[in-house]
Coordinates of C-alpha atoms and ligand atoms in Angstrom, one line a residue:
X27 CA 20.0 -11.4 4.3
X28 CA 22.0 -10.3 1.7
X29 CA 21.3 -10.7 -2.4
X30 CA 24.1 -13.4 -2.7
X31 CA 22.6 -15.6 -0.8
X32 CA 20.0 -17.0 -3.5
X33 CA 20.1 -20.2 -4.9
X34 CA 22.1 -20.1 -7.8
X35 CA 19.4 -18.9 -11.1
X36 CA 18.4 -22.4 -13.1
X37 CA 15.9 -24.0 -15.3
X38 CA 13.9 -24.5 -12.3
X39 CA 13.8 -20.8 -10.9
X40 CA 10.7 -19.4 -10.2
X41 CA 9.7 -15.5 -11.7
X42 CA 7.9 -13.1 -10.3
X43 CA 8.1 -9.6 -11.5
X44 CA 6.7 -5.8 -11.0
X45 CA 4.8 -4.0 -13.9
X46 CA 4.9 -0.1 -14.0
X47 CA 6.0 3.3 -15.9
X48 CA 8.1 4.5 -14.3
X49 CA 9.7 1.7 -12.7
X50 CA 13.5 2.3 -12.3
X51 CA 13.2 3.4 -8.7
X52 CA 11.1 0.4 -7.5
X53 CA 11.8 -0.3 -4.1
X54 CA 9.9 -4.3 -4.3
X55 CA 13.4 -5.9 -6.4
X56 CA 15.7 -5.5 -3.5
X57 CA 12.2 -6.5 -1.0
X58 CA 11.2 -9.9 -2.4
X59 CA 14.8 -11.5 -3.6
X60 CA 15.9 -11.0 0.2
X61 CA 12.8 -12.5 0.9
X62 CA 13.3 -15.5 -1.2
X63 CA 16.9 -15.5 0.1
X64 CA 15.7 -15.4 3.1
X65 CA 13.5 -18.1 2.9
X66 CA 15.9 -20.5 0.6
X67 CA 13.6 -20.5 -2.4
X68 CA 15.0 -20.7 -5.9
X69 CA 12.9 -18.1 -6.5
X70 CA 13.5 -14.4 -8.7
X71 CA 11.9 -10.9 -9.0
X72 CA 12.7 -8.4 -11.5
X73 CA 11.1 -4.6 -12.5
X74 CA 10.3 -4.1 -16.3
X75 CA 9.1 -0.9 -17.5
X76 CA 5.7 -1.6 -19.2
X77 CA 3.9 1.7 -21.2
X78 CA 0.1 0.9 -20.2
X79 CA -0.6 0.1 -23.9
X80 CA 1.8 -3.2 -23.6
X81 CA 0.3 -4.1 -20.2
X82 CA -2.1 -7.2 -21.5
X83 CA 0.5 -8.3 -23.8
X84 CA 3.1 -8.2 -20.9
X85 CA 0.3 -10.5 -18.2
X86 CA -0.2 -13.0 -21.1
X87 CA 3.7 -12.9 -21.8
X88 CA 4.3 -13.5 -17.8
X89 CA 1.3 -16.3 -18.1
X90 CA 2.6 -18.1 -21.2
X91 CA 5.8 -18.4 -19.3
X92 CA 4.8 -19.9 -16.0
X93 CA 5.5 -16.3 -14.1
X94 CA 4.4 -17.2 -10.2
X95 CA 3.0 -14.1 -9.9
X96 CA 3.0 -9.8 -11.0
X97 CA 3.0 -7.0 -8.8
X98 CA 1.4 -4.0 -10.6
X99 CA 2.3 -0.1 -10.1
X100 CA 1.3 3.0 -11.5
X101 CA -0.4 3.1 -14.1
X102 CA -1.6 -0.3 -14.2
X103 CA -3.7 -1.2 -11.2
X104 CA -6.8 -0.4 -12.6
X105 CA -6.0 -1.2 -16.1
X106 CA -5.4 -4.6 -14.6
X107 CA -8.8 -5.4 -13.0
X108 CA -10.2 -6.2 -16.4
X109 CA -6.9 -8.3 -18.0
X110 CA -7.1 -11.4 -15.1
X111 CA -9.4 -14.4 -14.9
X112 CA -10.6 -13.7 -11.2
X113 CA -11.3 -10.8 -8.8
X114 CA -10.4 -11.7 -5.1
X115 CA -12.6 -9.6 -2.6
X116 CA -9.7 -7.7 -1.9
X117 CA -9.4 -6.3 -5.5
X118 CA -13.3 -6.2 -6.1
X119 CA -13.6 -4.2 -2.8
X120 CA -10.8 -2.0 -3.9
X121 CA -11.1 -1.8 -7.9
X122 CA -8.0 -2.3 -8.6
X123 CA -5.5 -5.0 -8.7
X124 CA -1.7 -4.6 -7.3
X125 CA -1.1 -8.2 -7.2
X126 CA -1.3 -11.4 -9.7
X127 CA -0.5 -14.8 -9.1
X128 CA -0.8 -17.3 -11.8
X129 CA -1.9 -21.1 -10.7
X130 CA -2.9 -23.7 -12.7
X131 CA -6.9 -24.7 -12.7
X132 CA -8.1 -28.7 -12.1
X133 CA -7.3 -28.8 -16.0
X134 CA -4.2 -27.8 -15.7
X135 CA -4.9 -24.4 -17.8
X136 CA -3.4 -21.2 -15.9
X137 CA -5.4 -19.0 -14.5
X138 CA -4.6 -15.2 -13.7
X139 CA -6.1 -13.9 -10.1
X140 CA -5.8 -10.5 -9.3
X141 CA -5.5 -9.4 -5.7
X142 CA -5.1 -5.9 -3.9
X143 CA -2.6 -6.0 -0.9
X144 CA -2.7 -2.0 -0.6
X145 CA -5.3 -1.7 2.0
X146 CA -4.0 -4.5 4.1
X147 CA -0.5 -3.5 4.0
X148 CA -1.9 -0.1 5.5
X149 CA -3.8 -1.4 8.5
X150 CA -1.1 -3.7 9.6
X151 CA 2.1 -1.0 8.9
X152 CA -0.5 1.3 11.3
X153 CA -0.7 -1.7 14.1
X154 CA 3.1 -2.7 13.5
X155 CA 4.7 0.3 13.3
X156 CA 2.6 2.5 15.4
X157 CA 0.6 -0.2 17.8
X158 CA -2.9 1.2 16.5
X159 CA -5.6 -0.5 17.8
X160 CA -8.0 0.8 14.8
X161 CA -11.3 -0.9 16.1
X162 CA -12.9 1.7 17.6
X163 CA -10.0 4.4 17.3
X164 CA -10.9 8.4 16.3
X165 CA -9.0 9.0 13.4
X166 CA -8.4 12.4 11.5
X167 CA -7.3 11.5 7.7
X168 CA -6.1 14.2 5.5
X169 CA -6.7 13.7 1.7
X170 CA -9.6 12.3 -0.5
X171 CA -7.3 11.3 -3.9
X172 CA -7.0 7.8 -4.8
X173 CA -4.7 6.8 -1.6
X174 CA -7.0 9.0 0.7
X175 CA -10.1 7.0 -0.3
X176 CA -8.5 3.5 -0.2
X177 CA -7.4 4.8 3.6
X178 CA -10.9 6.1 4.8
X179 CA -12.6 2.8 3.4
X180 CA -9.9 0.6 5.2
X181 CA -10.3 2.4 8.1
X182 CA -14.4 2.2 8.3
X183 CA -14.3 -1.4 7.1
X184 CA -11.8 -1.9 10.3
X185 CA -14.6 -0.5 12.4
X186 CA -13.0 2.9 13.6
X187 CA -15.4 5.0 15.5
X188 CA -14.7 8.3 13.9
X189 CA -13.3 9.1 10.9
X190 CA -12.8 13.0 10.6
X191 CA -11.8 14.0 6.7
X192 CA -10.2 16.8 5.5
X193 CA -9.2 17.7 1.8
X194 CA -8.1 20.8 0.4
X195 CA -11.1 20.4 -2.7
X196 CA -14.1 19.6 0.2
X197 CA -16.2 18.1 -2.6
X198 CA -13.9 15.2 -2.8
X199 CA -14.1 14.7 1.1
X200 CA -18.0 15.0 1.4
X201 CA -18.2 12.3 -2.0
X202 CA -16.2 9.9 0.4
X203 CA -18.4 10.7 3.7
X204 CA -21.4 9.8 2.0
X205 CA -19.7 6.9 0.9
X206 CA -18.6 5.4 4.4
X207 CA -22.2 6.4 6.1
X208 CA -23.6 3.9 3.1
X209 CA -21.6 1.5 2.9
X210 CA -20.8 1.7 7.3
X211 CA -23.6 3.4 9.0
X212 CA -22.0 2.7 12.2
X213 CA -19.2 4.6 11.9
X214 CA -19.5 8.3 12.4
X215 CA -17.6 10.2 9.7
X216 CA -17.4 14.0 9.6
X217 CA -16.1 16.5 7.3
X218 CA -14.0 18.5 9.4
X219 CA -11.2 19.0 12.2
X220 CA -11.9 17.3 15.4
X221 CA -12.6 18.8 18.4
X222 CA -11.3 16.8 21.3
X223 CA -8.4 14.1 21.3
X224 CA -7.7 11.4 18.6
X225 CA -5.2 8.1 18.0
X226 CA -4.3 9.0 15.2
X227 CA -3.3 11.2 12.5
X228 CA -2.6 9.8 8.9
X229 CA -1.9 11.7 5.6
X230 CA -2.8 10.6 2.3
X231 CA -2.2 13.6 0.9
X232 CA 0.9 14.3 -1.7
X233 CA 1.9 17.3 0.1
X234 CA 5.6 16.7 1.2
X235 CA 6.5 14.6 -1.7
X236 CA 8.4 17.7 -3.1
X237 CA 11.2 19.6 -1.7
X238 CA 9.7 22.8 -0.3
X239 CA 6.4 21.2 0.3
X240 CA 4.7 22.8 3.8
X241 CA 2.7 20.6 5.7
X242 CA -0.6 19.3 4.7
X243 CA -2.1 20.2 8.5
X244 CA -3.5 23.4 9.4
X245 CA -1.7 23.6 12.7
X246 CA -4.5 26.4 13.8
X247 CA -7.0 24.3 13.2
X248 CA -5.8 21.1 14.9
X249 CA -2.8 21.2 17.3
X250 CA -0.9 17.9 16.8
X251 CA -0.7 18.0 21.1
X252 CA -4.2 16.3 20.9
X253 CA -3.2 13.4 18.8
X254 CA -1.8 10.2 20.3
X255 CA 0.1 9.1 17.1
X256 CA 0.6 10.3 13.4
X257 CA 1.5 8.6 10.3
X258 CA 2.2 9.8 6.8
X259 CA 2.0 7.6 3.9
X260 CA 5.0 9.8 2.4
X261 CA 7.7 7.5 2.7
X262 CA 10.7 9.5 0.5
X263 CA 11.5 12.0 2.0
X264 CA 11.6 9.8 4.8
X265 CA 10.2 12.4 6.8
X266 CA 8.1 15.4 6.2
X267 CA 7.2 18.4 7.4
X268 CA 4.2 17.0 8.9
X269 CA 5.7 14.2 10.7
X270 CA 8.8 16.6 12.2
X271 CA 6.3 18.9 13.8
X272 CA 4.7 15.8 15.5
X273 CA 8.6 14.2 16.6
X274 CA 9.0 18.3 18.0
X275 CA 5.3 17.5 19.8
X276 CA 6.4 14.7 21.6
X277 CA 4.2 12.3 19.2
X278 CA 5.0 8.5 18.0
X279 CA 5.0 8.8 14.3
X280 CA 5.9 6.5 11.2
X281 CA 6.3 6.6 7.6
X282 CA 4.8 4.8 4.8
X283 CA 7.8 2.3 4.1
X284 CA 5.8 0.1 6.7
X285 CA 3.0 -0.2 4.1
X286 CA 5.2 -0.8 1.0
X287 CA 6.8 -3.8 3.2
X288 CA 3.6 -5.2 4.5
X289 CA 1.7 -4.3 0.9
X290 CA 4.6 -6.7 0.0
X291 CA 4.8 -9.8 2.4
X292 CA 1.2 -10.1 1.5
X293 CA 2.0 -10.8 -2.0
X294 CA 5.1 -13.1 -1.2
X295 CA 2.2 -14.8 1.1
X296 CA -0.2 -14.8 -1.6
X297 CA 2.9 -16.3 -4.0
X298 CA 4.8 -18.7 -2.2
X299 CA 2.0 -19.8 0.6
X300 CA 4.9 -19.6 3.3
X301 CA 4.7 -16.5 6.2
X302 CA 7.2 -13.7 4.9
X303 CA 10.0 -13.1 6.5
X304 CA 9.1 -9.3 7.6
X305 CA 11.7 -8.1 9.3
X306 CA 14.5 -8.9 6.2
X307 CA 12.1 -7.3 4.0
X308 CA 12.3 -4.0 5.5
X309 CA 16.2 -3.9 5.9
X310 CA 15.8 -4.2 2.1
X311 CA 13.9 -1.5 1.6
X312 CA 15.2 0.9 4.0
X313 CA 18.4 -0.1 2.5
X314 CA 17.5 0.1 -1.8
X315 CA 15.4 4.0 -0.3
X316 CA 17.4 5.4 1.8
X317 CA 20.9 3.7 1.5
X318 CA 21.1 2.4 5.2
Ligands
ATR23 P1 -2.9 9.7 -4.8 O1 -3.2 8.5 -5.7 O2 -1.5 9.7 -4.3 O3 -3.9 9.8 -3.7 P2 -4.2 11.9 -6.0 O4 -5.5 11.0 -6.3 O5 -3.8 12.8 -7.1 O6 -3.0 11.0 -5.7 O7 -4.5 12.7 -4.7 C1 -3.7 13.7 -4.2 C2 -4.2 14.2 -2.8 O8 -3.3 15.1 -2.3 C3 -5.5 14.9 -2.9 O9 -6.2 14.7 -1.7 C4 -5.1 16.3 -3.1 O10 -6.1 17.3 -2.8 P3 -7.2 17.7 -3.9 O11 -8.2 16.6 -3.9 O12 -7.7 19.0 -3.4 O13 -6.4 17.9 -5.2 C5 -3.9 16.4 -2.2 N1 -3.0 17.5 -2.5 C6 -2.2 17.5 -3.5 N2 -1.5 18.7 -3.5 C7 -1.9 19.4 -2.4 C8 -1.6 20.7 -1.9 N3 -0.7 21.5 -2.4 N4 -2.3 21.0 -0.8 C9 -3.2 20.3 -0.2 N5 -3.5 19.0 -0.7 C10 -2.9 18.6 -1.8

């Protein structure tokens, strides 16, 4: 649905905008106005570029002016935690806040509730794009940064079976075992390559970001024959090193534009109360990242 079909702008539009630093390249513009169009709301989103030091004055700025709601991008989502009103469990579970939407109380004041839409939009871009049945699935996840331990917590609250982690500094994988085995005992959570088949293969890693970046697997140590799917959270280059060796292995595999879509339609849910229109959201991001 293209841009042009919004409701003319008027006194009665509707803002939501997203918060970051950089922000030029921000994918969520092009996502959420076809969304609206989509949907025929008189609705708006825009990207301002907010330095971190600005970022309470900017949510009391969007506040004051009866913004529906913010989206929040690096650096800001846990700088935003303690700047909102309310936690959702989603943002308490995560400690950080990507999302903000703005209602009025029972006395009318505004209220700011933060939300985190990253975890979700992870866990349904894995069953969408890759039909994942993560309850009781063997997963091997590579990386323990901040995406890596959002990931391995997803996946153990989601009740995987076996969660194998691998990270080039061990230290930071063994800090996020000991994590899961607390917080999930049931779910059996090793440092180290598997030994026998999995369902899936995900990267949270940054390795592939960068042009001449190798792969983040150590093909000698896990052959990518003996997983049933792979998915890398690298979504530009739209596809890595990692996820051509799988294609060459005969594996399904998907990107992570699937989570910057779903992370999104949560937010328009969370927003506007209506179901998001998916599928028009992600010919506007495959078209504003890779010009298709
Ligand atoms: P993000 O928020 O994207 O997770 P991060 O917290 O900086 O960013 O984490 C980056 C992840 O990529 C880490 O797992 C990092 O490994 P280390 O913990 O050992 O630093 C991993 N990573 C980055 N560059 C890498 C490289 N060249 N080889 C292997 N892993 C790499």
């Amino acid at each position: 649905m293209p841009q042009s079909n919004l409701a003319p702008i008027n006194a009665a539009t509707r803002l939501c905008a997203v918060l970051g630093s950089p922000i030029r390249h921000s994918a969520s513009p092009a996502m959420h106005n076809a969304a609206y169009a989509a949907r025929g709301l008189n609705w708006r989103y825009l990207a301002f570029e907010v330095d971190p030091k600005n970022l309470r004055a900017a949510i009391e700025g969007a506040r004051a002016m009866h913004f529906a709601g913010l989206n929040l991008t690096v650096p800001h989502k846990l700088l935003a935690v303690d700047m909102v009103d309310e936690l959702d469990a989603s943002a308490k579970t995560w400690g950080a806040v990507n999302t903000i939407k703005f209602a009025p109380d029972s006395t009318g004041k505004i209220r700011a509730v933060g939300f985190n839409t990253d975890a979700d939009g992870l866990a349904n871009s894995l069953r969408e794009d890759l039909a994942v049945e993560l309850r009781g699935a063997k997963v091997l996840l590579l990386g323990a940064g901040g995406a890596g331990r959002t990931a391995a917590l997803k996946l153990a609250a989601e009740s995987v079976a076996e969660l194998f982690l691998i990270n080039r500094t061990a230290s930071k994988a063994e800090e996020i075992a000991g994590e899961i085995r607390k917080q999930f005992p049931l779910v059996k959570v090793t440092v180290g390559y598997p030994p026998a088949e999995i369902d899936l293969l995900l990267n949270a890693t940054s390795l592939g970001l960068k042009a001449g970046d190798g792969s983040p697997l150590d093909e000698k140590q896990f052959s990518l024959k003996h997983t049933r799917a792979v998915y890398d959270m690298i979504y530009q280059p739209a596809e890595t090193q990692l996820l051509a060796a799988a294609k060459a292995a005969g594996c399904p595999t998907a990107n992570g534009i699937g989570m910057l879509v779903q992370q999104g339609a949560k937010a328009f849910e969370i927003w506007t109360g209506q179901p998001a229109p998916v599928a028009v959201m992600r010919r506007a991001v495959e078209g504003s990242v890779y010009g298709v």
